[in-house]
């Protein structure tokens, strides 16, 4: 493995859950395609060439998910895919299904917790335990109660949490929902390329993906359907692009880059054991530096690359600024909710106190990170957190 992932010379990038660096081969492809003309809906040669690129990418993304290519609809990103899926109205063959309630995991991405196109009165948040795992018994009870009442529920549970890396028990949830009228949407953004995507095993009727989490370009994602005959009403209407699932001229260059990134990441499964070793060593060292370090989600399966931790008395806002000045990029949680450092809704749902949650730092590793970068982060963290704690002790005195 290469040992450096830099945004600028000398900087270390440890924020891959927010966005992975653009892969060189993807950058080359996208750059070349930006100079080409051709609307994929046009029938002339240039249009057909553009259409071929889109369809090739569709097959590549479908391959990552283990579904037929026509089951992939490209979007502007996972947020659009999530909002599209969270629709009260779904097309079922020539008929329709009208969902009357959406049940949302308590630690979901903001694009899911916002409820999509369901009115606020039809949204419910499911409880999670102290590790952030959805209470499957509570989910089962709620689905049963809604079914008895004649309601039709749509369930939204992520595959992996962006802040803690915690994996949800999707196979268990699939067993609970099997035989009910509920359907399941899975936000698989953080899972893609890190664990196997198994729509059938997860019981997922739809899932959301984002290209820039796997080294593709920003601004492109996908809504993937397990059954093309059961699909949400389109969010964007107009033309018949994306098999009538999403109107608007396709972004050919970005979509082609997404496809190539999906093909490349599908071949890299072997690197995650080594990354897990680095992550575990990082957490042992953090706890050695400060014995009162709290690492979140360690009681359950997590993504191999993700560590979310806090030290009492260490403000994440102050630490992030200092680490950035030291040339190290980490974060305090989801990039979609941490423009200003505050209390993470994910950690709040897990029952973490506000004081501790304000200190949460997330380190998320990529395939190119290595031991030297982790050692540099730890040295910086020891110095910076020590200064912050000392300053806090001085103010208290």
mmCIF file of C-alpha atoms in Angstrom:
data_model
loop_
_atom_site.group_PDB
_atom_site.id
_atom_site.type_symbol
_atom_site.label_atom_id
_atom_site.label_comp_id
_atom_site.label_asym_id
_atom_site.label_seq_id
_atom_site.Cartn_x
_atom_site.Cartn_y
_atom_site.Cartn_z
ATOM 1 C CA UNK A 1 0.000 0.000 0.000
ATOM 2 C CA UNK A 2 1.121 3.534 -0.696
ATOM 3 C CA UNK A 3 1.554 5.536 2.470
ATOM 4 C CA UNK A 4 0.491 9.051 1.571
ATOM 5 C CA UNK A 5 -2.823 10.643 0.775
ATOM 6 C CA UNK A 6 -2.273 14.375 0.575
ATOM 7 C CA UNK A 7 -4.474 17.292 -0.350
ATOM 8 C CA UNK A 8 -1.373 19.510 -0.516
ATOM 9 C CA UNK A 9 2.279 18.705 -0.004
ATOM 10 C CA UNK A 10 2.885 17.710 3.610
ATOM 11 C CA UNK A 11 -0.787 17.389 4.535
ATOM 12 C CA UNK A 12 -2.417 14.173 5.743
ATOM 13 C CA UNK A 13 -5.995 13.373 4.800
ATOM 14 C CA UNK A 14 -7.911 11.243 7.326
ATOM 15 C CA UNK A 15 -11.477 12.184 6.370
ATOM 16 C CA UNK A 16 -12.407 9.602 3.730
ATOM 17 C CA UNK A 17 -15.976 9.201 5.029
ATOM 18 C CA UNK A 18 -16.588 12.816 4.033
ATOM 19 C CA UNK A 19 -15.116 12.262 0.590
ATOM 20 C CA UNK A 20 -12.414 10.057 -0.878
ATOM 21 C CA UNK A 21 -9.680 11.538 -3.095
ATOM 22 C CA UNK A 22 -10.483 11.357 -6.795
ATOM 23 C CA UNK A 23 -8.783 8.298 -8.253
ATOM 24 C CA UNK A 24 -6.164 9.186 -10.909
ATOM 25 C CA UNK A 25 -7.713 6.935 -13.555
ATOM 26 C CA UNK A 26 -11.127 8.436 -12.855
ATOM 27 C CA UNK A 27 -9.722 11.962 -13.058
ATOM 28 C CA UNK A 28 -8.156 11.168 -16.425
ATOM 29 C CA UNK A 29 -11.394 9.741 -17.795
ATOM 30 C CA UNK A 30 -13.573 12.586 -16.549
ATOM 31 C CA UNK A 31 -11.155 15.219 -17.813
ATOM 32 C CA UNK A 32 -11.163 13.680 -21.281
ATOM 33 C CA UNK A 33 -14.947 13.394 -21.424
ATOM 34 C CA UNK A 34 -15.506 17.003 -20.403
ATOM 35 C CA UNK A 35 -14.237 18.045 -23.825
ATOM 36 C CA UNK A 36 -16.620 15.773 -25.729
ATOM 37 C CA UNK A 37 -20.002 16.818 -27.093
ATOM 38 C CA UNK A 38 -23.110 14.666 -27.215
ATOM 39 C CA UNK A 39 -26.451 14.417 -25.405
ATOM 40 C CA UNK A 40 -27.204 10.800 -24.434
ATOM 41 C CA UNK A 41 -30.792 11.248 -25.637
ATOM 42 C CA UNK A 42 -29.742 12.279 -29.149
ATOM 43 C CA UNK A 43 -29.826 9.751 -31.993
ATOM 44 C CA UNK A 44 -26.769 10.964 -33.914
ATOM 45 C CA UNK A 45 -23.292 9.512 -33.510
ATOM 46 C CA UNK A 46 -22.201 11.863 -30.753
ATOM 47 C CA UNK A 47 -25.386 11.142 -28.809
ATOM 48 C CA UNK A 48 -25.017 7.399 -29.225
ATOM 49 C CA UNK A 49 -21.428 7.574 -28.005
ATOM 50 C CA UNK A 50 -22.567 9.474 -24.899
ATOM 51 C CA UNK A 51 -25.354 6.942 -24.340
ATOM 52 C CA UNK A 52 -22.849 4.091 -24.560
ATOM 53 C CA UNK A 53 -20.749 5.692 -21.823
ATOM 54 C CA UNK A 54 -23.761 6.072 -19.533
ATOM 55 C CA UNK A 55 -24.876 2.493 -20.089
ATOM 56 C CA UNK A 56 -21.378 1.135 -19.517
ATOM 57 C CA UNK A 57 -21.260 2.989 -16.203
ATOM 58 C CA UNK A 58 -24.710 1.695 -15.307
ATOM 59 C CA UNK A 59 -23.442 -1.856 -15.749
ATOM 60 C CA UNK A 60 -20.358 -1.115 -13.620
ATOM 61 C CA UNK A 61 -22.394 0.322 -10.725
ATOM 62 C CA UNK A 62 -24.890 -2.526 -11.027
ATOM 63 C CA UNK A 63 -21.987 -4.971 -10.782
ATOM 64 C CA UNK A 64 -20.949 -3.440 -7.463
ATOM 65 C CA UNK A 65 -24.481 -4.025 -6.159
ATOM 66 C CA UNK A 66 -25.168 -7.401 -7.770
ATOM 67 C CA UNK A 67 -28.246 -6.274 -9.698
ATOM 68 C CA UNK A 68 -29.126 -6.016 -13.400
ATOM 69 C CA UNK A 69 -27.987 -2.786 -15.038
ATOM 70 C CA UNK A 70 -31.529 -1.433 -15.693
ATOM 71 C CA UNK A 71 -32.089 -1.358 -11.928
ATOM 72 C CA UNK A 72 -29.638 1.574 -11.542
ATOM 73 C CA UNK A 73 -30.859 5.162 -11.934
ATOM 74 C CA UNK A 74 -28.238 7.906 -11.797
ATOM 75 C CA UNK A 75 -28.857 10.967 -9.614
ATOM 76 C CA UNK A 76 -26.964 14.071 -8.511
ATOM 77 C CA UNK A 77 -25.850 12.244 -5.379
ATOM 78 C CA UNK A 78 -27.040 10.101 -2.489
ATOM 79 C CA UNK A 79 -29.108 12.910 -0.989
ATOM 80 C CA UNK A 80 -31.257 13.001 -4.109
ATOM 81 C CA UNK A 81 -31.430 9.202 -4.130
ATOM 82 C CA UNK A 82 -32.566 9.151 -0.496
ATOM 83 C CA UNK A 83 -35.188 11.842 -0.990
ATOM 84 C CA UNK A 84 -36.451 10.061 -4.105
ATOM 85 C CA UNK A 85 -36.798 6.763 -2.229
ATOM 86 C CA UNK A 86 -38.518 8.333 0.769
ATOM 87 C CA UNK A 87 -41.722 8.842 -1.178
ATOM 88 C CA UNK A 88 -45.246 8.008 -0.013
ATOM 89 C CA UNK A 89 -46.056 6.973 -3.577
ATOM 90 C CA UNK A 90 -44.336 4.023 -5.273
ATOM 91 C CA UNK A 91 -45.102 2.500 -8.633
ATOM 92 C CA UNK A 92 -45.819 -1.251 -8.449
ATOM 93 C CA UNK A 93 -46.058 -2.640 -11.963
ATOM 94 C CA UNK A 94 -49.058 -0.906 -13.479
ATOM 95 C CA UNK A 95 -50.435 -0.062 -10.063
ATOM 96 C CA UNK A 96 -49.354 2.033 -7.105
ATOM 97 C CA UNK A 97 -48.536 1.670 -3.427
ATOM 98 C CA UNK A 98 -49.309 4.538 -1.085
ATOM 99 C CA UNK A 99 -47.171 4.420 2.051
ATOM 100 C CA UNK A 100 -48.634 6.186 5.054
ATOM 101 C CA UNK A 101 -45.691 6.166 7.465
ATOM 102 C CA UNK A 102 -41.899 6.274 7.267
ATOM 103 C CA UNK A 103 -39.853 4.665 10.063
ATOM 104 C CA UNK A 104 -36.335 6.085 10.241
ATOM 105 C CA UNK A 105 -33.336 4.786 12.157
ATOM 106 C CA UNK A 106 -32.231 7.146 14.904
ATOM 107 C CA UNK A 107 -28.688 7.602 13.550
ATOM 108 C CA UNK A 108 -29.422 8.146 9.862
ATOM 109 C CA UNK A 109 -27.843 10.730 7.560
ATOM 110 C CA UNK A 110 -29.582 14.149 7.582
ATOM 111 C CA UNK A 111 -30.984 13.511 4.088
ATOM 112 C CA UNK A 112 -32.929 10.591 5.583
ATOM 113 C CA UNK A 113 -33.885 12.005 8.986
ATOM 114 C CA UNK A 114 -35.487 14.939 7.144
ATOM 115 C CA UNK A 115 -38.107 12.442 5.987
ATOM 116 C CA UNK A 116 -37.922 12.916 2.242
ATOM 117 C CA UNK A 117 -41.361 13.587 0.785
ATOM 118 C CA UNK A 118 -43.300 12.349 3.795
ATOM 119 C CA UNK A 119 -45.079 15.068 5.796
ATOM 120 C CA UNK A 120 -43.782 15.517 9.318
ATOM 121 C CA UNK A 121 -46.910 13.913 10.796
ATOM 122 C CA UNK A 122 -46.043 10.652 9.016
ATOM 123 C CA UNK A 123 -42.412 10.411 10.171
ATOM 124 C CA UNK A 124 -41.203 8.334 13.119
ATOM 125 C CA UNK A 125 -37.683 7.915 14.495
ATOM 126 C CA UNK A 126 -36.730 4.439 15.691
ATOM 127 C CA UNK A 127 -34.681 4.100 18.905
ATOM 128 C CA UNK A 128 -31.084 2.878 18.900
ATOM 129 C CA UNK A 129 -28.948 1.408 21.669
ATOM 130 C CA UNK A 130 -25.794 2.901 23.175
ATOM 131 C CA UNK A 131 -23.729 1.644 20.233
ATOM 132 C CA UNK A 132 -26.119 3.163 17.707
ATOM 133 C CA UNK A 133 -27.740 -0.103 16.588
ATOM 134 C CA UNK A 134 -31.428 0.066 15.735
ATOM 135 C CA UNK A 135 -33.742 -1.607 18.244
ATOM 136 C CA UNK A 136 -35.002 -4.410 15.994
ATOM 137 C CA UNK A 137 -37.656 -5.506 18.496
ATOM 138 C CA UNK A 138 -39.062 -1.976 18.585
ATOM 139 C CA UNK A 139 -39.056 -1.889 14.787
ATOM 140 C CA UNK A 140 -40.884 -5.210 14.617
ATOM 141 C CA UNK A 141 -43.486 -4.080 17.137
ATOM 142 C CA UNK A 142 -44.078 -0.812 15.315
ATOM 143 C CA UNK A 143 -44.434 -2.461 11.897
ATOM 144 C CA UNK A 144 -46.897 -4.952 13.380
ATOM 145 C CA UNK A 145 -48.949 -2.209 15.062
ATOM 146 C CA UNK A 146 -49.072 -0.145 11.888
ATOM 147 C CA UNK A 147 -50.078 -3.146 9.822
ATOM 148 C CA UNK A 148 -52.901 -3.995 12.244
ATOM 149 C CA UNK A 149 -54.066 -0.378 11.957
ATOM 150 C CA UNK A 150 -54.109 -0.652 8.174
ATOM 151 C CA UNK A 151 -51.086 1.611 7.679
ATOM 152 C CA UNK A 152 -48.404 0.879 5.091
ATOM 153 C CA UNK A 153 -44.869 1.596 6.408
ATOM 154 C CA UNK A 154 -41.653 2.380 4.557
ATOM 155 C CA UNK A 155 -38.524 1.712 6.632
ATOM 156 C CA UNK A 156 -35.219 3.563 6.149
ATOM 157 C CA UNK A 157 -32.137 2.026 7.776
ATOM 158 C CA UNK A 158 -28.536 2.753 6.747
ATOM 159 C CA UNK A 159 -25.988 0.019 6.141
ATOM 160 C CA UNK A 160 -23.152 1.812 7.960
ATOM 161 C CA UNK A 161 -22.986 5.005 9.962
ATOM 162 C CA UNK A 162 -20.744 7.743 8.609
ATOM 163 C CA UNK A 163 -19.686 9.019 12.049
ATOM 164 C CA UNK A 164 -19.111 5.845 14.063
ATOM 165 C CA UNK A 165 -18.799 3.235 11.314
ATOM 166 C CA UNK A 166 -21.384 1.072 13.109
ATOM 167 C CA UNK A 167 -23.037 -1.530 10.866
ATOM 168 C CA UNK A 168 -26.770 -2.090 11.162
ATOM 169 C CA UNK A 169 -28.108 -5.683 11.411
ATOM 170 C CA UNK A 170 -29.796 -5.565 8.018
ATOM 171 C CA UNK A 171 -30.138 -9.345 7.672
ATOM 172 C CA UNK A 172 -31.972 -9.462 11.003
ATOM 173 C CA UNK A 173 -34.155 -6.529 9.966
ATOM 174 C CA UNK A 174 -34.910 -8.329 6.690
ATOM 175 C CA UNK A 175 -36.214 -11.323 8.653
ATOM 176 C CA UNK A 176 -38.428 -9.046 10.740
ATOM 177 C CA UNK A 177 -39.904 -7.342 7.676
ATOM 178 C CA UNK A 178 -40.282 -10.519 5.625
ATOM 179 C CA UNK A 179 -43.930 -11.302 5.117
ATOM 180 C CA UNK A 180 -45.082 -7.814 6.078
ATOM 181 C CA UNK A 181 -46.280 -5.043 3.799
ATOM 182 C CA UNK A 182 -43.293 -2.841 4.687
ATOM 183 C CA UNK A 183 -40.454 -2.112 2.296
ATOM 184 C CA UNK A 184 -36.889 -1.166 3.206
ATOM 185 C CA UNK A 185 -34.666 1.601 1.821
ATOM 186 C CA UNK A 186 -30.974 1.405 2.679
ATOM 187 C CA UNK A 187 -28.504 4.285 2.568
ATOM 188 C CA UNK A 188 -25.427 2.328 1.485
ATOM 189 C CA UNK A 189 -23.139 5.309 0.908
ATOM 190 C CA UNK A 190 -20.512 4.394 3.505
ATOM 191 C CA UNK A 191 -20.815 0.658 2.897
ATOM 192 C CA UNK A 192 -20.023 0.736 -0.818
ATOM 193 C CA UNK A 193 -16.576 -0.643 -1.498
ATOM 194 C CA UNK A 194 -15.982 -1.434 2.188
ATOM 195 C CA UNK A 195 -18.367 -4.313 2.746
ATOM 196 C CA UNK A 196 -20.246 -6.483 0.264
ATOM 197 C CA UNK A 197 -23.558 -5.048 -0.894
ATOM 198 C CA UNK A 198 -26.237 -7.733 -0.687
ATOM 199 C CA UNK A 199 -29.643 -6.272 -1.520
ATOM 200 C CA UNK A 200 -31.414 -9.621 -1.257
ATOM 201 C CA UNK A 201 -29.742 -10.578 2.025
ATOM 202 C CA UNK A 202 -30.437 -7.112 3.424
ATOM 203 C CA UNK A 203 -34.059 -7.267 2.307
ATOM 204 C CA UNK A 204 -33.518 -3.884 0.656
ATOM 205 C CA UNK A 205 -35.969 -2.766 -1.994
ATOM 206 C CA UNK A 206 -33.821 0.279 -2.806
ATOM 207 C CA UNK A 207 -30.496 1.763 -1.830
ATOM 208 C CA UNK A 208 -28.569 4.989 -2.279
ATOM 209 C CA UNK A 209 -24.960 5.364 -3.440
ATOM 210 C CA UNK A 210 -22.579 8.297 -3.836
ATOM 211 C CA UNK A 211 -19.630 8.364 -6.238
ATOM 212 C CA UNK A 212 -17.308 10.609 -4.266
ATOM 213 C CA UNK A 213 -17.186 8.215 -1.309
ATOM 214 C CA UNK A 214 -15.433 5.619 -3.484
ATOM 215 C CA UNK A 215 -13.020 7.876 -5.357
ATOM 216 C CA UNK A 216 -15.408 9.052 -8.045
ATOM 217 C CA UNK A 217 -16.383 12.639 -8.856
ATOM 218 C CA UNK A 218 -18.608 14.732 -6.619
ATOM 219 C CA UNK A 219 -22.158 15.488 -7.683
ATOM 220 C CA UNK A 220 -23.232 12.056 -8.915
ATOM 221 C CA UNK A 221 -24.876 9.114 -7.200
ATOM 222 C CA UNK A 222 -27.436 6.418 -7.823
ATOM 223 C CA UNK A 223 -30.738 4.999 -6.688
ATOM 224 C CA UNK A 224 -30.543 1.221 -7.039
ATOM 225 C CA UNK A 225 -33.688 -0.924 -7.142
ATOM 226 C CA UNK A 226 -33.911 -4.618 -6.334
ATOM 227 C CA UNK A 227 -37.027 -4.941 -8.494
ATOM 228 C CA UNK A 228 -37.361 -2.496 -11.372
ATOM 229 C CA UNK A 229 -41.139 -2.992 -11.242
ATOM 230 C CA UNK A 230 -41.323 -1.534 -7.724
ATOM 231 C CA UNK A 231 -39.949 1.976 -7.657
ATOM 232 C CA UNK A 232 -40.616 5.363 -6.051
ATOM 233 C CA UNK A 233 -42.431 8.060 -7.953
ATOM 234 C CA UNK A 234 -39.722 10.246 -9.539
ATOM 235 C CA UNK A 235 -38.586 13.310 -7.668
ATOM 236 C CA UNK A 236 -37.619 15.116 -10.869
ATOM 237 C CA UNK A 237 -40.197 14.846 -13.622
ATOM 238 C CA UNK A 238 -40.188 15.893 -17.237
ATOM 239 C CA UNK A 239 -38.285 13.821 -19.767
ATOM 240 C CA UNK A 240 -37.906 10.063 -19.826
ATOM 241 C CA UNK A 241 -34.235 9.887 -18.893
ATOM 242 C CA UNK A 242 -33.079 7.118 -16.559
ATOM 243 C CA UNK A 243 -36.017 4.933 -17.608
ATOM 244 C CA UNK A 244 -38.429 7.607 -16.348
ATOM 245 C CA UNK A 245 -36.911 7.411 -12.859
ATOM 246 C CA UNK A 246 -35.148 10.793 -13.003
ATOM 247 C CA UNK A 247 -35.706 13.492 -15.592
ATOM 248 C CA UNK A 248 -32.853 15.667 -16.839
ATOM 249 C CA UNK A 249 -29.913 15.272 -19.177
ATOM 250 C CA UNK A 250 -27.355 12.902 -17.667
ATOM 251 C CA UNK A 251 -23.958 14.201 -16.549
ATOM 252 C CA UNK A 252 -22.016 11.878 -18.838
ATOM 253 C CA UNK A 253 -18.501 12.648 -17.591
ATOM 254 C CA UNK A 254 -19.413 12.287 -13.923
ATOM 255 C CA UNK A 255 -21.452 9.147 -14.520
ATOM 256 C CA UNK A 256 -18.615 7.533 -16.466
ATOM 257 C CA UNK A 257 -16.241 8.416 -13.629
ATOM 258 C CA UNK A 258 -18.654 6.888 -11.139
ATOM 259 C CA UNK A 259 -18.769 3.697 -13.158
ATOM 260 C CA UNK A 260 -14.999 3.388 -13.320
ATOM 261 C CA UNK A 261 -14.674 4.075 -9.577
ATOM 262 C CA UNK A 262 -17.257 1.355 -8.875
ATOM 263 C CA UNK A 263 -15.321 -1.131 -10.993
ATOM 264 C CA UNK A 264 -12.034 -0.257 -9.290
ATOM 265 C CA UNK A 265 -13.356 -0.377 -5.735
ATOM 266 C CA UNK A 266 -15.007 -3.748 -6.349
ATOM 267 C CA UNK A 267 -11.519 -5.205 -6.882
ATOM 268 C CA UNK A 268 -10.008 -3.809 -3.663
ATOM 269 C CA UNK A 269 -11.689 -5.869 -0.959
ATOM 270 C CA UNK A 270 -8.392 -7.277 0.273
ATOM 271 C CA UNK A 271 -7.088 -3.970 1.648
ATOM 272 C CA UNK A 272 -9.616 -3.586 4.475
ATOM 273 C CA UNK A 273 -8.063 -6.123 6.865
ATOM 274 C CA UNK A 274 -4.870 -4.075 6.896
ATOM 275 C CA UNK A 275 -6.823 -0.862 7.362
ATOM 276 C CA UNK A 276 -8.681 -2.431 10.309
ATOM 277 C CA UNK A 277 -5.314 -3.244 11.870
ATOM 278 C CA UNK A 278 -4.251 0.398 11.537
ATOM 279 C CA UNK A 279 -7.573 1.574 13.008
ATOM 280 C CA UNK A 280 -7.305 -0.776 15.992
ATOM 281 C CA UNK A 281 -3.735 0.335 16.645
ATOM 282 C CA UNK A 282 -4.843 3.967 16.474
ATOM 283 C CA UNK A 283 -7.532 3.372 19.097
ATOM 284 C CA UNK A 284 -5.154 1.559 21.446
ATOM 285 C CA UNK A 285 -2.729 4.448 21.199
ATOM 286 C CA UNK A 286 -5.472 7.024 21.800
ATOM 287 C CA UNK A 287 -6.477 5.240 24.995
ATOM 288 C CA UNK A 288 -2.816 5.079 26.040
ATOM 289 C CA UNK A 289 -2.453 8.847 25.600
ATOM 290 C CA UNK A 290 -5.577 9.537 27.662
ATOM 291 C CA UNK A 291 -6.995 6.640 29.669
ATOM 292 C CA UNK A 292 -10.418 8.327 29.799
ATOM 293 C CA UNK A 293 -10.744 8.341 25.998
ATOM 294 C CA UNK A 294 -14.163 7.096 24.873
ATOM 295 C CA UNK A 295 -14.349 5.290 21.520
ATOM 296 C CA UNK A 296 -17.885 5.028 20.223
ATOM 297 C CA UNK A 297 -19.454 1.895 18.780
ATOM 298 C CA UNK A 298 -16.784 -0.602 19.825
ATOM 299 C CA UNK A 299 -19.316 -3.102 21.136
ATOM 300 C CA UNK A 300 -20.675 -3.977 17.685
ATOM 301 C CA UNK A 301 -19.366 -4.552 14.147
ATOM 302 C CA UNK A 302 -18.024 -1.402 12.479
ATOM 303 C CA UNK A 303 -16.478 -0.350 9.204
ATOM 304 C CA UNK A 304 -12.784 -1.207 9.209
ATOM 305 C CA UNK A 305 -11.707 2.365 8.483
ATOM 306 C CA UNK A 306 -13.707 4.426 10.990
ATOM 307 C CA UNK A 307 -12.909 5.582 14.507
ATOM 308 C CA UNK A 308 -15.011 8.108 16.410
ATOM 309 C CA UNK A 309 -13.713 9.098 19.833
ATOM 310 C CA UNK A 310 -13.800 11.839 22.435
ATOM 311 C CA UNK A 311 -11.736 12.892 25.430
ATOM 312 C CA UNK A 312 -13.516 14.661 28.286
ATOM 313 C CA UNK A 313 -12.513 18.317 28.418
ATOM 314 C CA UNK A 314 -11.243 18.437 24.818
ATOM 315 C CA UNK A 315 -13.381 20.554 22.502
ATOM 316 C CA UNK A 316 -13.655 19.157 18.980
ATOM 317 C CA UNK A 317 -13.927 22.659 17.512
ATOM 318 C CA UNK A 318 -10.628 23.752 19.051
ATOM 319 C CA UNK A 319 -8.912 20.441 18.260
ATOM 320 C CA UNK A 320 -10.028 20.384 14.624
ATOM 321 C CA UNK A 321 -8.657 23.867 13.999
ATOM 322 C CA UNK A 322 -5.349 22.995 15.636
ATOM 323 C CA UNK A 323 -5.054 19.718 13.725
ATOM 324 C CA UNK A 324 -5.810 21.495 10.465
ATOM 325 C CA UNK A 325 -3.065 24.014 11.183
ATOM 326 C CA UNK A 326 -0.774 21.042 11.832
ATOM 327 C CA UNK A 327 -1.591 19.731 8.348
ATOM 328 C CA UNK A 328 -4.016 16.972 9.360
ATOM 329 C CA UNK A 329 -7.597 16.741 8.057
ATOM 330 C CA UNK A 330 -10.110 14.958 10.275
ATOM 331 C CA UNK A 331 -13.694 15.837 11.174
ATOM 332 C CA UNK A 332 -16.214 15.864 13.988
ATOM 333 C CA UNK A 333 -18.899 13.852 12.196
ATOM 334 C CA UNK A 334 -20.997 13.880 9.053
ATOM 335 C CA UNK A 335 -19.781 16.436 6.520
ATOM 336 C CA UNK A 336 -23.428 17.323 5.869
ATOM 337 C CA UNK A 337 -24.005 18.407 9.452
ATOM 338 C CA UNK A 338 -20.623 19.571 10.734
ATOM 339 C CA UNK A 339 -20.074 22.870 8.947
ATOM 340 C CA UNK A 340 -20.286 24.210 12.469
ATOM 341 C CA UNK A 341 -19.053 21.912 15.207
ATOM 342 C CA UNK A 342 -21.873 21.126 17.602
ATOM 343 C CA UNK A 343 -23.526 18.175 19.263
ATOM 344 C CA UNK A 344 -23.861 15.242 16.883
ATOM 345 C CA UNK A 345 -27.462 14.012 16.471
ATOM 346 C CA UNK A 346 -26.010 10.531 16.007
ATOM 347 C CA UNK A 347 -24.256 10.559 19.371
ATOM 348 C CA UNK A 348 -27.285 12.178 21.001
ATOM 349 C CA UNK A 349 -29.454 9.317 19.730
ATOM 350 C CA UNK A 350 -26.930 6.920 21.290
ATOM 351 C CA UNK A 351 -27.380 8.595 24.675
ATOM 352 C CA UNK A 352 -23.965 10.289 24.757
ATOM 353 C CA UNK A 353 -23.889 13.355 26.997
ATOM 354 C CA UNK A 354 -23.766 16.727 25.250
ATOM 355 C CA UNK A 355 -20.451 17.625 26.922
ATOM 356 C CA UNK A 356 -18.746 14.467 25.671
ATOM 357 C CA UNK A 357 -20.387 14.611 22.241
ATOM 358 C CA UNK A 358 -18.998 18.137 21.694
ATOM 359 C CA UNK A 359 -15.535 16.603 21.777
ATOM 360 C CA UNK A 360 -16.159 13.868 19.207
ATOM 361 C CA UNK A 361 -13.455 13.469 16.562
ATOM 362 C CA UNK A 362 -13.794 11.150 13.575
ATOM 363 C CA UNK A 363 -10.798 9.622 11.848
ATOM 364 C CA UNK A 364 -11.739 7.778 8.653
ATOM 365 C CA UNK A 365 -8.979 6.005 6.776
ATOM 366 C CA UNK A 366 -8.574 5.243 3.086
ATOM 367 C CA UNK A 367 -6.757 2.543 1.179
ATOM 368 C CA UNK A 368 -3.668 4.764 0.846
ATOM 369 C CA UNK A 369 -3.307 5.703 4.515
ATOM 370 C CA UNK A 370 -0.633 3.931 6.503
ATOM 371 C CA UNK A 371 1.178 3.675 9.790
ATOM 372 C CA UNK A 372 3.412 6.714 9.276
ATOM 373 C CA UNK A 373 0.403 8.998 8.867
ATOM 374 C CA UNK A 374 -1.306 7.546 11.915
ATOM 375 C CA UNK A 375 1.843 8.078 13.984
ATOM 376 C CA UNK A 376 1.981 11.688 12.868
ATOM 377 C CA UNK A 377 -1.664 12.177 13.794
ATOM 378 C CA UNK A 378 -1.090 10.629 17.224
ATOM 379 C CA UNK A 379 1.898 12.875 17.904
ATOM 380 C CA UNK A 380 -0.139 15.931 16.967
ATOM 381 C CA UNK A 381 -3.116 14.723 18.988
ATOM 382 C CA UNK A 382 -1.005 14.150 22.112
ATOM 383 C CA UNK A 383 0.328 17.702 21.925
ATOM 384 C CA UNK A 384 -2.901 19.454 20.951
ATOM 385 C CA UNK A 385 -5.231 17.620 23.333
ATOM 386 C CA UNK A 386 -2.699 18.121 26.129
ATOM 387 C CA UNK A 387 -2.690 21.881 25.554
ATOM 388 C CA UNK A 388 -6.488 22.004 25.495
ATOM 389 C CA UNK A 389 -6.823 20.010 28.707
ATOM 390 C CA UNK A 390 -4.172 22.067 30.424
ATOM 391 C CA UNK A 391 -5.896 25.291 29.411
ATOM 392 C CA UNK A 392 -9.201 23.937 30.670
ATOM 393 C CA UNK A 393 -7.666 22.960 33.988
ATOM 394 C CA UNK A 394 -6.182 26.447 34.307
ATOM 395 C CA UNK A 395 -9.542 28.113 33.758
ATOM 396 C CA UNK A 396 -11.177 25.786 36.276
ATOM 397 C CA UNK A 397 -8.541 26.691 38.863
#
